Tab-separated table of C-alpha atoms and ligand atoms in Angstrom:
chain	number	residue	atom	x	y	z
A	1	MET	CA	-19.183	0.201	-14.644
A	2	SER	CA	-18.648	3.644	-16.057
A	3	LYS	CA	-15.662	5.599	-14.814
A	4	THR	CA	-17.911	8.407	-13.622
A	5	ASP	CA	-19.599	6.456	-10.833
A	6	LYS	CA	-16.524	4.606	-9.672
A	7	SER	CA	-16.305	3.804	-6.012
A	8	TYR	CA	-13.151	2.724	-4.275
A	9	GLU	CA	-12.434	-0.943	-4.574
A	10	ALA	CA	-9.036	-2.584	-4.309
A	11	LYS	CA	-8.543	-4.935	-7.227
A	12	ASN	CA	-6.496	-8.074	-7.610
A	13	ALA	CA	-3.453	-6.920	-9.512
A	14	TRP	CA	-3.013	-10.257	-11.291
A	15	LEU	CA	-6.296	-9.593	-13.096
A	16	GLU	CA	-5.400	-5.998	-13.879
A	17	MET	CA	-1.922	-6.266	-15.353
A	18	GLU	CA	-0.873	-7.241	-18.859
A	19	ASP	CA	1.001	-10.509	-19.453
A	20	VAL	CA	4.245	-8.724	-20.369
A	21	GLU	CA	4.104	-6.839	-17.094
A	22	LYS	CA	3.586	-10.108	-15.223
A	23	GLU	CA	6.854	-11.383	-16.693
A	24	GLU	CA	8.530	-8.238	-15.381
A	25	VAL	CA	7.019	-8.933	-11.952
A	26	PHE	CA	8.805	-12.275	-11.712
A	27	LYS	CA	12.059	-10.913	-13.120
A	28	PHE	CA	12.076	-7.960	-10.747
A	29	ASN	CA	11.376	-10.164	-7.729
A	30	LYS	CA	14.103	-12.615	-8.692
A	31	GLU	CA	16.627	-9.790	-8.429
A	32	TYR	CA	15.046	-8.450	-5.252
A	33	GLY	CA	15.138	-11.914	-3.667
A	34	THR	CA	18.829	-12.324	-4.417
A	35	PHE	CA	19.627	-8.898	-2.965
A	36	LEU	CA	17.536	-9.562	0.155
A	37	GLU	CA	19.209	-12.892	0.754
A	38	GLU	CA	22.699	-11.404	0.393
A	39	ASN	CA	22.081	-8.331	2.551
A	40	LYS	CA	20.720	-9.162	5.989
A	41	THR	CA	22.164	-6.267	7.987
A	42	GLU	CA	21.996	-2.482	7.478
A	43	ARG	CA	25.711	-2.385	6.728
A	44	GLU	CA	25.449	-5.113	4.109
A	45	PHE	CA	22.395	-3.461	2.589
A	46	THR	CA	24.228	-0.130	2.438
A	47	SER	CA	27.349	-1.512	0.786
A	48	GLY	CA	25.245	-3.526	-1.675
A	49	SER	CA	23.337	-0.361	-2.545
A	50	VAL	CA	26.518	1.696	-2.964
A	51	GLU	CA	27.782	-0.891	-5.433
A	52	MET	CA	24.608	-0.496	-7.502
A	53	LEU	CA	24.787	3.309	-7.344
A	54	GLU	CA	28.422	3.389	-8.466
A	55	GLN	CA	27.645	1.049	-11.359
A	56	GLU	CA	25.075	3.593	-12.539
A	57	GLY	CA	27.520	6.474	-12.334
A	58	PHE	CA	26.498	7.991	-8.986
A	59	LYS	CA	29.365	9.871	-7.328
A	60	ARG	CA	30.064	10.503	-3.657
A	61	ILE	CA	28.838	14.007	-2.916
A	62	ASP	CA	32.142	15.056	-1.344
A	63	GLU	CA	33.890	14.311	-4.623
A	64	VAL	CA	31.891	16.822	-6.677
A	65	ASP	CA	32.285	20.605	-6.526
A	66	SER	CA	29.069	21.697	-8.145
A	67	LEU	CA	25.730	20.199	-9.024
A	68	GLN	CA	23.359	20.704	-11.933
A	69	ALA	CA	20.424	18.962	-13.580
A	70	GLY	CA	21.157	15.324	-14.340
A	71	ASP	CA	23.972	14.927	-11.807
A	72	LYS	CA	23.815	11.816	-9.652
A	73	VAL	CA	25.280	11.796	-6.156
A	74	PHE	CA	25.109	9.877	-2.901
A	75	ALA	CA	26.294	10.097	0.697
A	76	VAL	CA	26.821	7.388	3.299
A	77	ASN	CA	26.687	7.763	7.066
A	78	ARG	CA	28.584	5.237	9.224
A	79	ASP	CA	28.055	2.499	6.634
A	80	ARG	CA	24.400	2.200	7.653
A	81	GLN	CA	22.497	5.183	6.305
A	82	LEU	CA	22.371	6.212	2.662
A	83	ILE	CA	21.052	9.170	0.701
A	84	ALA	CA	21.171	9.246	-3.088
A	85	ALA	CA	19.903	11.957	-5.424
A	86	VAL	CA	19.418	12.783	-9.087
A	87	ILE	CA	19.347	16.549	-9.619
A	88	GLY	CA	16.129	17.655	-11.319
A	89	GLU	CA	15.327	19.891	-14.262
A	90	LYS	CA	13.506	22.453	-12.103
A	91	ASP	CA	15.248	24.787	-9.709
A	92	LEU	CA	16.170	23.080	-6.450
A	93	LYS	CA	13.942	25.524	-4.564
A	94	GLU	CA	10.912	23.874	-6.155
A	95	GLY	CA	11.591	21.087	-3.658
A	96	LEU	CA	12.613	17.454	-3.669
A	97	ARG	CA	10.680	14.272	-4.384
A	98	ILE	CA	11.736	11.833	-1.712
A	99	VAL	CA	11.275	8.120	-1.163
A	100	ALA	CA	12.449	7.129	2.311
A	101	ALA	CA	12.601	3.644	3.805
A	102	HIS	CA	14.417	1.765	6.545
A	103	MET	CA	17.036	-0.944	6.104
A	104	ASP	CA	16.995	-2.311	9.662
A	105	SER	CA	14.827	-5.294	10.528
A	106	PRO	CA	13.869	-6.912	13.833
A	107	ARG	CA	16.526	-9.394	14.911
A	108	ILE	CA	18.636	-10.501	17.849
A	109	ASP	CA	21.828	-8.665	18.833
A	110	LEU	CA	24.626	-9.815	21.113
A	111	LYS	CA	25.054	-8.509	24.637
A	112	PRO	CA	28.161	-6.346	25.182
A	113	ASN	CA	29.791	-9.204	27.103
A	114	PRO	CA	28.154	-12.117	25.313
A	115	LEU	CA	30.287	-15.223	25.825
A	116	TYR	CA	29.724	-17.635	28.719
A	117	GLU	CA	29.592	-21.336	29.472
A	118	ASP	CA	26.915	-23.270	31.319
A	119	GLY	CA	25.812	-26.906	31.490
A	120	GLY	CA	28.459	-28.100	29.051
A	121	LEU	CA	27.660	-25.607	26.302
A	122	ALA	CA	29.099	-22.223	25.336
A	123	TYR	CA	26.621	-19.437	24.613
A	124	PHE	CA	26.356	-15.887	23.385
A	125	GLY	CA	23.916	-13.942	25.546
A	126	THR	CA	21.671	-11.707	23.456
A	127	HIS	CA	19.486	-8.628	23.522
A	128	TYR	CA	16.706	-8.574	20.941
A	129	TYR	CA	16.287	-5.599	18.600
A	130	GLY	CA	12.859	-4.326	17.590
A	131	GLY	CA	9.443	-5.848	18.133
A	132	ILE	CA	9.823	-9.606	17.922
A	133	LYS	CA	7.670	-12.478	19.162
A	134	LYS	CA	10.470	-14.199	21.056
A	135	PHE	CA	9.022	-17.701	20.739
A	136	GLN	CA	9.424	-17.491	16.942
A	137	TRP	CA	13.227	-17.319	17.184
A	138	VAL	CA	13.914	-20.580	19.003
A	139	THR	CA	14.717	-23.913	17.301
A	140	ILE	CA	15.451	-22.416	13.891
A	141	PRO	CA	18.845	-22.227	12.169
A	142	LEU	CA	20.434	-18.837	12.797
A	143	ALA	CA	23.313	-16.993	11.161
A	144	LEU	CA	25.764	-14.557	12.719
A	145	ARG	CA	26.558	-11.496	10.631
A	146	GLY	CA	28.290	-8.225	11.167
A	147	LEU	CA	31.706	-7.011	12.131
A	148	VAL	CA	34.220	-6.720	14.882
A	149	ILE	CA	36.567	-3.742	15.194
A	150	LYS	CA	39.886	-4.466	16.843
A	151	GLU	CA	41.561	-1.979	19.148
A	152	ASP	CA	43.821	-0.753	16.329
A	153	GLY	CA	40.784	-0.105	14.119
A	154	THR	CA	41.097	-3.231	11.981
A	155	LYS	CA	37.695	-4.227	10.674
A	156	ILE	CA	36.861	-7.930	10.653
A	157	GLU	CA	33.736	-8.947	8.784
A	158	ILE	CA	31.865	-11.984	9.947
A	159	SER	CA	29.196	-13.957	8.141
A	160	ILE	CA	28.627	-17.486	9.384
A	161	GLY	CA	25.619	-19.661	8.673
A	162	GLU	CA	24.641	-18.788	5.125
A	163	LYS	CA	26.812	-21.063	2.990
A	164	GLU	CA	25.724	-24.666	2.662
A	165	ASP	CA	28.693	-26.068	4.573
A	166	ASP	CA	28.729	-23.302	7.207
A	167	PRO	CA	27.692	-24.159	10.742
A	168	VAL	CA	24.575	-22.376	12.029
A	169	PHE	CA	23.722	-21.197	15.530
A	170	TYR	CA	20.769	-22.214	17.635
A	171	ILE	CA	18.514	-21.129	20.474
A	172	SER	CA	16.864	-24.054	22.220
A	173	ASP	CA	13.367	-24.494	23.655
A	174	ILE	CA	11.980	-26.888	26.241
A	175	LEU	CA	10.634	-30.214	24.949
A	176	PRO	CA	6.832	-30.661	25.080
A	177	HIS	CA	7.222	-33.541	27.557
A	178	LEU	CA	8.553	-31.109	30.155
A	179	GLY	CA	6.660	-28.091	28.919
A	180	LYS	CA	3.641	-28.348	31.205
A	181	LYS	CA	4.356	-25.115	33.077
A	182	GLN	CA	5.489	-23.318	29.934
A	183	ARG	CA	2.203	-24.208	28.173
A	184	GLU	CA	0.259	-22.522	30.940
A	185	LYS	CA	2.179	-19.269	30.561
A	186	LYS	CA	1.094	-16.342	28.433
A	187	MET	CA	2.680	-16.490	24.969
A	188	SER	CA	4.664	-13.335	25.695
A	189	GLU	CA	6.218	-15.044	28.715
A	190	ALA	CA	6.767	-18.577	27.388
A	191	ILE	CA	10.198	-17.588	26.064
A	192	ASN	CA	11.599	-14.652	27.948
A	193	ALA	CA	14.383	-12.438	26.676
A	194	GLN	CA	16.951	-13.885	29.102
A	195	HIS	CA	16.329	-17.327	27.542
A	196	LEU	CA	17.355	-16.198	24.068
A	197	ASN	CA	20.870	-17.563	24.398
A	198	LEU	CA	22.716	-18.710	21.334
A	199	ILE	CA	24.591	-22.013	21.378
A	200	VAL	CA	28.065	-21.387	19.934
A	201	GLY	CA	30.202	-24.364	20.982
A	202	SER	CA	30.603	-27.483	23.084
A	203	ILE	CA	34.100	-29.043	22.788
A	204	PRO	CA	36.283	-28.100	25.776
A	205	LEU	CA	39.822	-26.878	25.330
A	206	ASP	CA	42.154	-29.798	25.874
A	207	ASP	CA	44.976	-28.310	27.913
A	208	GLU	CA	46.329	-28.368	31.416
A	209	ASP	CA	46.783	-24.600	31.527
A	210	GLU	CA	45.310	-23.386	34.789
A	211	GLU	CA	45.059	-19.869	33.340
A	212	ASN	CA	42.011	-20.870	31.340
A	213	GLY	CA	40.228	-21.791	34.564
A	214	ASN	CA	37.244	-24.098	34.564
A	215	ASP	CA	35.418	-22.640	31.581
A	216	LYS	CA	37.214	-24.807	29.055
A	217	ILE	CA	34.424	-24.649	26.490
A	218	LYS	CA	34.310	-20.871	26.644
A	219	SER	CA	38.107	-20.858	26.310
A	220	ALA	CA	37.825	-23.097	23.263
A	221	VAL	CA	35.437	-20.623	21.607
A	222	ILE	CA	37.869	-17.773	22.299
A	223	LYS	CA	40.691	-19.845	20.830
A	224	HIS	CA	38.533	-20.522	17.770
A	225	LEU	CA	37.827	-16.797	17.335
A	226	GLU	CA	41.564	-16.094	17.605
A	227	ASN	CA	42.560	-18.744	15.088
A	228	GLU	CA	39.788	-18.206	12.562
A	229	TYR	CA	39.145	-14.468	12.790
A	230	ASP	CA	42.124	-12.993	14.621
A	231	ILE	CA	39.854	-11.566	17.320
A	232	ASN	CA	40.051	-12.089	21.058
A	233	GLY	CA	37.434	-12.192	23.782
A	234	GLU	CA	37.705	-8.479	24.510
A	235	ASP	CA	37.286	-7.604	20.814
A	236	LEU	CA	33.646	-8.697	21.089
A	237	VAL	CA	33.111	-5.517	23.109
A	238	SER	CA	33.529	-3.455	19.927
A	239	ALA	CA	31.341	-5.464	17.585
A	240	ASP	CA	28.103	-5.023	15.681
A	241	LEU	CA	27.080	-8.654	15.385
A	242	GLN	CA	23.525	-9.637	14.552
A	243	ILE	CA	21.757	-12.955	14.747
A	244	VAL	CA	19.453	-13.409	11.778
A	245	PRO	CA	17.541	-16.368	10.338
A	246	ALA	CA	19.862	-18.576	8.265
A	247	ALA	CA	17.160	-18.957	5.658
A	248	GLY	CA	17.206	-18.078	1.998
A	249	VAL	CA	14.525	-16.336	-0.025
A	250	ARG	CA	12.030	-18.731	-1.615
A	251	ASP	CA	8.940	-18.590	-3.791
A	252	VAL	CA	5.817	-19.510	-1.859
A	253	GLY	CA	2.825	-21.393	-3.290
A	254	PHE	CA	2.156	-23.474	-6.427
A	255	ASP	CA	1.960	-20.361	-8.570
A	256	ARG	CA	5.114	-18.778	-7.084
A	257	ALA	CA	3.284	-15.466	-6.630
A	258	LEU	CA	4.535	-14.888	-3.083
A	259	LEU	CA	8.065	-14.377	-1.833
A	260	GLY	CA	9.188	-15.641	1.574
A	261	GLY	CA	12.276	-14.294	3.272
A	262	TYR	CA	13.766	-12.542	6.258
A	263	GLY	CA	13.628	-8.742	6.464
A	264	HIS	CA	10.995	-7.686	3.916
A	265	ASP	CA	10.158	-5.061	6.575
A	266	ASP	CA	11.561	-2.846	5.371
A	267	ARG	CA	14.178	-3.898	2.857
A	268	VAL	CA	11.404	-4.388	0.325
A	269	CYS	CA	10.802	-0.619	0.325
A	270	SER	CA	14.515	0.126	0.575
A	271	TYR	CA	15.240	-2.012	-2.490
A	272	THR	CA	12.322	-0.737	-4.568
A	273	GLY	CA	13.153	2.834	-3.524
A	274	LEU	CA	16.756	2.402	-4.615
A	275	LYS	CA	15.795	0.703	-7.893
A	276	ALA	CA	13.283	3.445	-8.621
A	277	LEU	CA	15.972	6.101	-8.222
A	278	LEU	CA	18.417	4.145	-10.388
A	279	ASP	CA	15.765	3.877	-13.109
A	280	THR	CA	14.655	7.517	-12.884
A	281	ASN	CA	15.226	9.313	-16.155
A	282	GLN	CA	16.016	13.013	-15.867
A	283	PRO	CA	13.403	13.950	-13.232
A	284	GLU	CA	11.572	17.265	-13.121
A	285	TYR	CA	12.196	17.741	-9.415
A	286	THR	CA	15.344	16.549	-7.686
A	287	ALA	CA	14.717	12.898	-6.858
A	288	VAL	CA	16.046	11.547	-3.592
A	289	THR	CA	16.070	8.112	-1.984
A	290	VAL	CA	16.779	8.028	1.734
A	291	LEU	CA	17.618	4.709	3.398
A	292	VAL	CA	17.847	4.776	7.161
A	293	ASP	CA	18.620	2.579	10.130
A	294	LYS	CA	17.016	2.247	13.607
A	295	GLU	CA	13.356	2.605	12.558
A	296	GLU	CA	12.477	-0.509	14.503
A	297	ILE	CA	13.603	1.139	17.748
A	298	GLY	CA	12.199	4.618	17.191
A	299	SER	CA	14.491	6.129	14.525
A	300	MET	CA	16.911	7.290	17.206
A	301	GLY	CA	20.665	7.755	17.057
A	302	THR	CA	23.153	8.925	14.470
A	303	THR	CA	21.836	6.718	11.673
A	304	GLY	CA	18.096	6.912	12.322
A	305	MET	CA	15.659	9.217	10.503
A	306	GLN	CA	15.804	11.625	13.455
A	307	SER	CA	19.538	12.169	12.910
A	308	ARG	CA	20.679	15.453	11.345
A	309	PHE	CA	22.345	13.499	8.536
A	310	PHE	CA	19.479	13.857	6.070
A	311	GLU	CA	19.330	17.614	6.606
A	312	ASN	CA	23.119	17.910	6.362
A	313	VAL	CA	23.181	16.135	3.016
A	314	VAL	CA	20.397	18.345	1.640
A	315	ALA	CA	22.437	21.330	2.874
A	316	LYS	CA	25.436	19.997	0.957
A	317	ILE	CA	23.351	19.536	-2.182
A	318	THR	CA	22.039	23.080	-1.741
A	319	SER	CA	25.487	24.628	-1.363
A	320	LYS	CA	26.887	22.754	-4.355
A	321	TYR	CA	23.877	23.607	-6.488
A	322	TYR	CA	23.788	27.349	-5.741
A	323	LYS	CA	27.568	27.611	-5.160
A	324	ASP	CA	26.684	29.423	-2.004
A	325	TYR	CA	24.589	28.465	0.951
A	326	SER	CA	21.811	30.020	2.919
A	327	GLU	CA	19.911	28.394	5.738
A	328	LEU	CA	16.760	29.927	4.297
A	329	ASP	CA	17.286	28.132	0.971
A	330	LEU	CA	17.645	24.845	2.775
A	331	ARG	CA	14.458	25.376	4.818
A	332	GLU	CA	12.563	26.418	1.712
A	333	ILE	CA	13.704	23.360	-0.242
A	334	LEU	CA	12.649	21.051	2.585
A	335	GLU	CA	9.250	22.732	2.955
A	336	LYS	CA	8.516	22.525	-0.748
A	337	SER	CA	9.445	18.842	-0.826
A	338	SER	CA	7.078	15.919	-0.734
A	339	SER	CA	7.743	12.325	0.110
A	340	LEU	CA	6.613	8.758	0.137
A	341	SER	CA	7.515	7.080	3.394
A	342	GLY	CA	8.201	3.578	2.169
A	343	ASP	CA	7.074	1.064	4.727
A	344	VAL	CA	5.083	-2.143	4.805
A	345	ASN	CA	1.564	-2.558	6.121
A	346	ALA	CA	0.022	-5.679	7.668
A	347	ALA	CA	-1.563	-7.983	5.095
A	348	TYR	CA	-5.062	-9.233	5.870
A	349	ASP	CA	-4.762	-12.731	7.311
A	350	SER	CA	-7.944	-14.834	7.337
A	351	ASN	CA	-6.505	-16.938	10.165
A	352	PHE	CA	-6.604	-13.860	12.345
A	353	SER	CA	-9.500	-12.008	10.744
A	354	GLU	CA	-10.601	-10.674	14.136
A	355	VAL	CA	-7.827	-8.051	14.230
A	356	PHE	CA	-8.579	-6.611	10.782
A	357	ASP	CA	-11.330	-4.395	9.413
A	358	LYS	CA	-11.781	-6.080	6.047
A	359	ARG	CA	-12.888	-2.885	4.312
A	360	ASN	CA	-9.798	-1.025	5.529
A	361	ALA	CA	-7.158	-3.730	5.497
A	362	ALA	CA	-4.284	-4.211	3.085
A	363	PHE	CA	-4.470	-7.336	0.962
A	364	ILE	CA	-1.771	-9.416	-0.673
A	365	ASN	CA	-1.874	-8.971	-4.482
A	366	LYS	CA	-3.890	-5.764	-4.413
A	367	GLY	CA	-1.009	-3.428	-5.107
A	368	VAL	CA	0.956	-0.807	-3.219
A	369	VAL	CA	-0.743	0.256	0.020
A	370	LEU	CA	-1.297	3.937	0.770
A	371	THR	CA	-1.554	4.379	4.531
A	372	LYS	CA	-2.994	7.836	5.200
A	373	TYR	CA	-2.190	7.651	8.887
A	374	THR	CA	-0.652	5.248	11.362
A	375	GLY	CA	-0.624	5.671	15.132
A	376	ALA	CA	-2.698	4.079	17.900
A	377	ARG	CA	-5.539	4.965	20.270
A	378	GLY	CA	-7.276	7.690	18.283
A	379	LYS	CA	-4.425	8.268	15.799
A	380	ALA	CA	-1.987	9.214	18.575
A	381	GLY	CA	1.594	9.387	17.344
A	382	SER	CA	0.541	9.596	13.729
A	383	SER	CA	1.571	11.824	10.892
A	384	GLU	CA	-1.549	12.047	8.778
A	385	ALA	CA	-1.306	12.807	5.073
A	386	THR	CA	-3.564	15.680	4.007
A	387	ALA	CA	-6.516	15.150	1.684
A	388	GLU	CA	-4.725	17.388	-0.818
A	389	PHE	CA	-1.624	15.211	-0.856
A	390	MET	CA	-3.650	11.975	-1.009
A	391	ALA	CA	-5.399	13.392	-4.089
A	392	GLN	CA	-2.059	14.265	-5.691
A	393	VAL	CA	-0.613	10.809	-5.107
A	394	ARG	CA	-3.793	9.005	-6.171
A	395	SER	CA	-3.960	10.986	-9.371
A	396	LEU	CA	-0.290	10.317	-10.106
A	397	LEU	CA	-0.659	6.568	-9.579
A	398	ASN	CA	-3.899	6.359	-11.586
A	399	LYS	CA	-2.321	8.184	-14.520
A	400	ALA	CA	0.646	5.830	-14.494
A	401	GLY	CA	-1.564	2.733	-14.170
A	402	VAL	CA	-0.028	1.732	-10.835
A	403	ILE	CA	-2.261	-0.601	-8.821
A	404	TRP	CA	-2.842	0.683	-5.295
A	405	GLN	CA	-5.059	0.167	-2.290
A	406	VAL	CA	-5.710	2.087	0.918
A	407	ALA	CA	-5.549	0.624	4.404
A	408	GLU	CA	-4.900	1.242	8.039
A	409	LEU	CA	-3.001	-1.060	10.369
A	410	GLY	CA	-5.635	-3.375	11.848
A	411	LYS	CA	-8.908	-2.587	13.569
A	412	VAL	CA	-9.249	0.634	15.532
A	413	ASP	CA	-7.859	0.146	19.051
A	414	GLU	CA	-6.475	-3.273	18.189
A	415	GLY	CA	-2.893	-2.023	18.424
A	416	GLY	CA	-1.003	0.202	16.046
A	417	GLY	CA	2.399	1.336	14.936
A	418	GLY	CA	4.418	4.123	13.414
A	419	THR	CA	6.854	4.758	10.608
A	420	ILE	CA	9.454	7.381	9.684
A	421	ALA	CA	6.708	9.487	8.047
A	422	GLN	CA	6.415	11.681	11.150
A	423	PHE	CA	10.091	12.657	11.011
A	424	LEU	CA	9.827	13.700	7.370
A	425	ALA	CA	6.676	15.633	8.245
A	426	ASN	CA	8.687	17.571	10.841
A	427	TYR	CA	10.345	19.400	7.933
A	428	ASN	CA	6.873	20.611	7.032
A	429	MET	CA	6.820	18.497	3.881
A	430	ASP	CA	3.923	16.385	2.649
A	431	VAL	CA	4.316	12.693	3.286
A	432	VAL	CA	2.278	9.516	3.044
A	433	ASP	CA	3.206	5.920	3.794
A	434	ALA	CA	3.354	3.686	0.738
A	435	GLY	CA	4.571	0.097	0.516
A	436	PRO	CA	3.463	-3.488	0.072
A	437	ALA	CA	1.407	-5.599	2.474
A	438	VAL	CA	3.335	-8.263	4.377
A	439	LEU	CA	2.169	-11.445	6.089
A	440	ALA	CA	3.628	-12.301	9.510
A	441	MET	CA	5.443	-8.971	9.825
A	442	HIS	CA	8.454	-9.040	12.185
A	443	SER	CA	8.647	-12.834	12.113
A	444	PRO	CA	11.872	-14.601	11.071
A	445	TYR	CA	10.254	-15.424	7.726
A	446	GLU	CA	7.901	-12.839	6.261
A	447	VAL	CA	5.885	-13.140	3.067
A	448	VAL	CA	5.050	-10.505	0.449
A	449	GLY	CA	3.201	-10.625	-2.877
A	450	LYS	CA	5.522	-10.245	-5.862
A	451	ILE	CA	3.021	-8.134	-7.761
A	452	ASP	CA	2.789	-5.787	-4.770
A	453	VAL	CA	6.570	-5.445	-4.669
A	454	TYR	CA	6.512	-4.527	-8.351
A	455	ASN	CA	3.694	-2.017	-7.980
A	456	THR	CA	5.544	-0.459	-5.051
A	457	TYR	CA	8.542	-0.007	-7.337
A	458	LEU	CA	6.299	1.520	-10.020
A	459	ALA	CA	4.714	3.870	-7.478
A	460	TYR	CA	8.125	5.094	-6.296
A	461	LEU	CA	9.399	5.462	-9.869
A	462	THR	CA	6.361	7.502	-10.906
A	463	PHE	CA	6.638	9.660	-7.823
A	464	LEU	CA	10.363	10.342	-8.280
A	465	GLU	CA	10.037	11.090	-11.982
A	466	ASN	CA	7.198	13.616	-11.626
B	501	MN	MN1	8.837	-0.994	8.784
B	502	MN	MN1	8.823	-2.960	11.441
């Protein structure tokens, strides 16, 4: 077919890429897989990212007095939000090129007063975080990760369930023999949130001390926490502990083209966004990667995309670049900026073909997905990319040979969703969602296509460099 009468058709990237590039695909995903497996919370992902930035010579923004082309800086907010930048050749007022993604993933958190004992077992009561299908989180090995802050400020890091000889934690389900009533329930009600209780112990404390009352198993868990981690029962009040699948990252399929793991949404965009910035050679425009928390619950709070942190860091960059600061400069820089909102889209799944429009669905192995708009019920709640910006991005990706596809999330009126794109758009900057397709999004074990991960990285790199 001649190039002049081309119509849009998403192509299988494995048939489009050169063999040398395919080798890169596997190499890149090997490193991504390792990073994903090691960093299952926002805090871990942030500190892992900071390590990579420092290795490449990025400096904390508060440690530099002035900024000029080629300088590399970063800023961290509460150990769970990260902004890194490479100052561009052009004047800062020409705007920034931003890739933004979220590091939080759906999971199960602990209740503020989690520990109790019932029926001969000790449990942590939980409160799930983000949109999960609760029945997917029972009867699988779970890990506990995060930290506890003691009253004097001492930080105690906890990661249990990942090493081979670590214990794991467990949420039970009813056996099929007694599941008659459960089977008749709606799926959303079969496991309710109050049933998501984590088994944490079962040997009672062997002492005569009346002080410990009747809850000897609970007391034994507290004793264990004291001995092993130097934390007491009340210390759990000031903790950010998350329950995540205790599963590693594995290749999926005979050909190893897919990658299974927990938290692809949206650490796959966070990782590729970070790597793209690290690999950006002196960019024309100032290149920025923004990694945020709390997207899964609406981007709220101090570390979400709606926080002032992003704006504050751009203000800092502005003042160090011009050696003087004006609010107008900051507003102008933000308005002139453009961004890729890095987030995943739902991969077409032939087992559930009824929820997809095949001509407008994202497919595994067909490259990075451009999602012009998200939202639900007639595009409500969506930030829609303009035709002008779509043309710019398409042209950029075509020139660089990046393999891309366009999609929306499922059939019209089938459901919907949102991303952080809308919050970037609030600065009056152009933005479009771009990221790989993922199978079984928000499940404990999601699957992406390695070639899509790589093309997402290439898309971000091209965007940041131009
Ligand atoms: Mn997401
Ligand atoms: Mn999500």
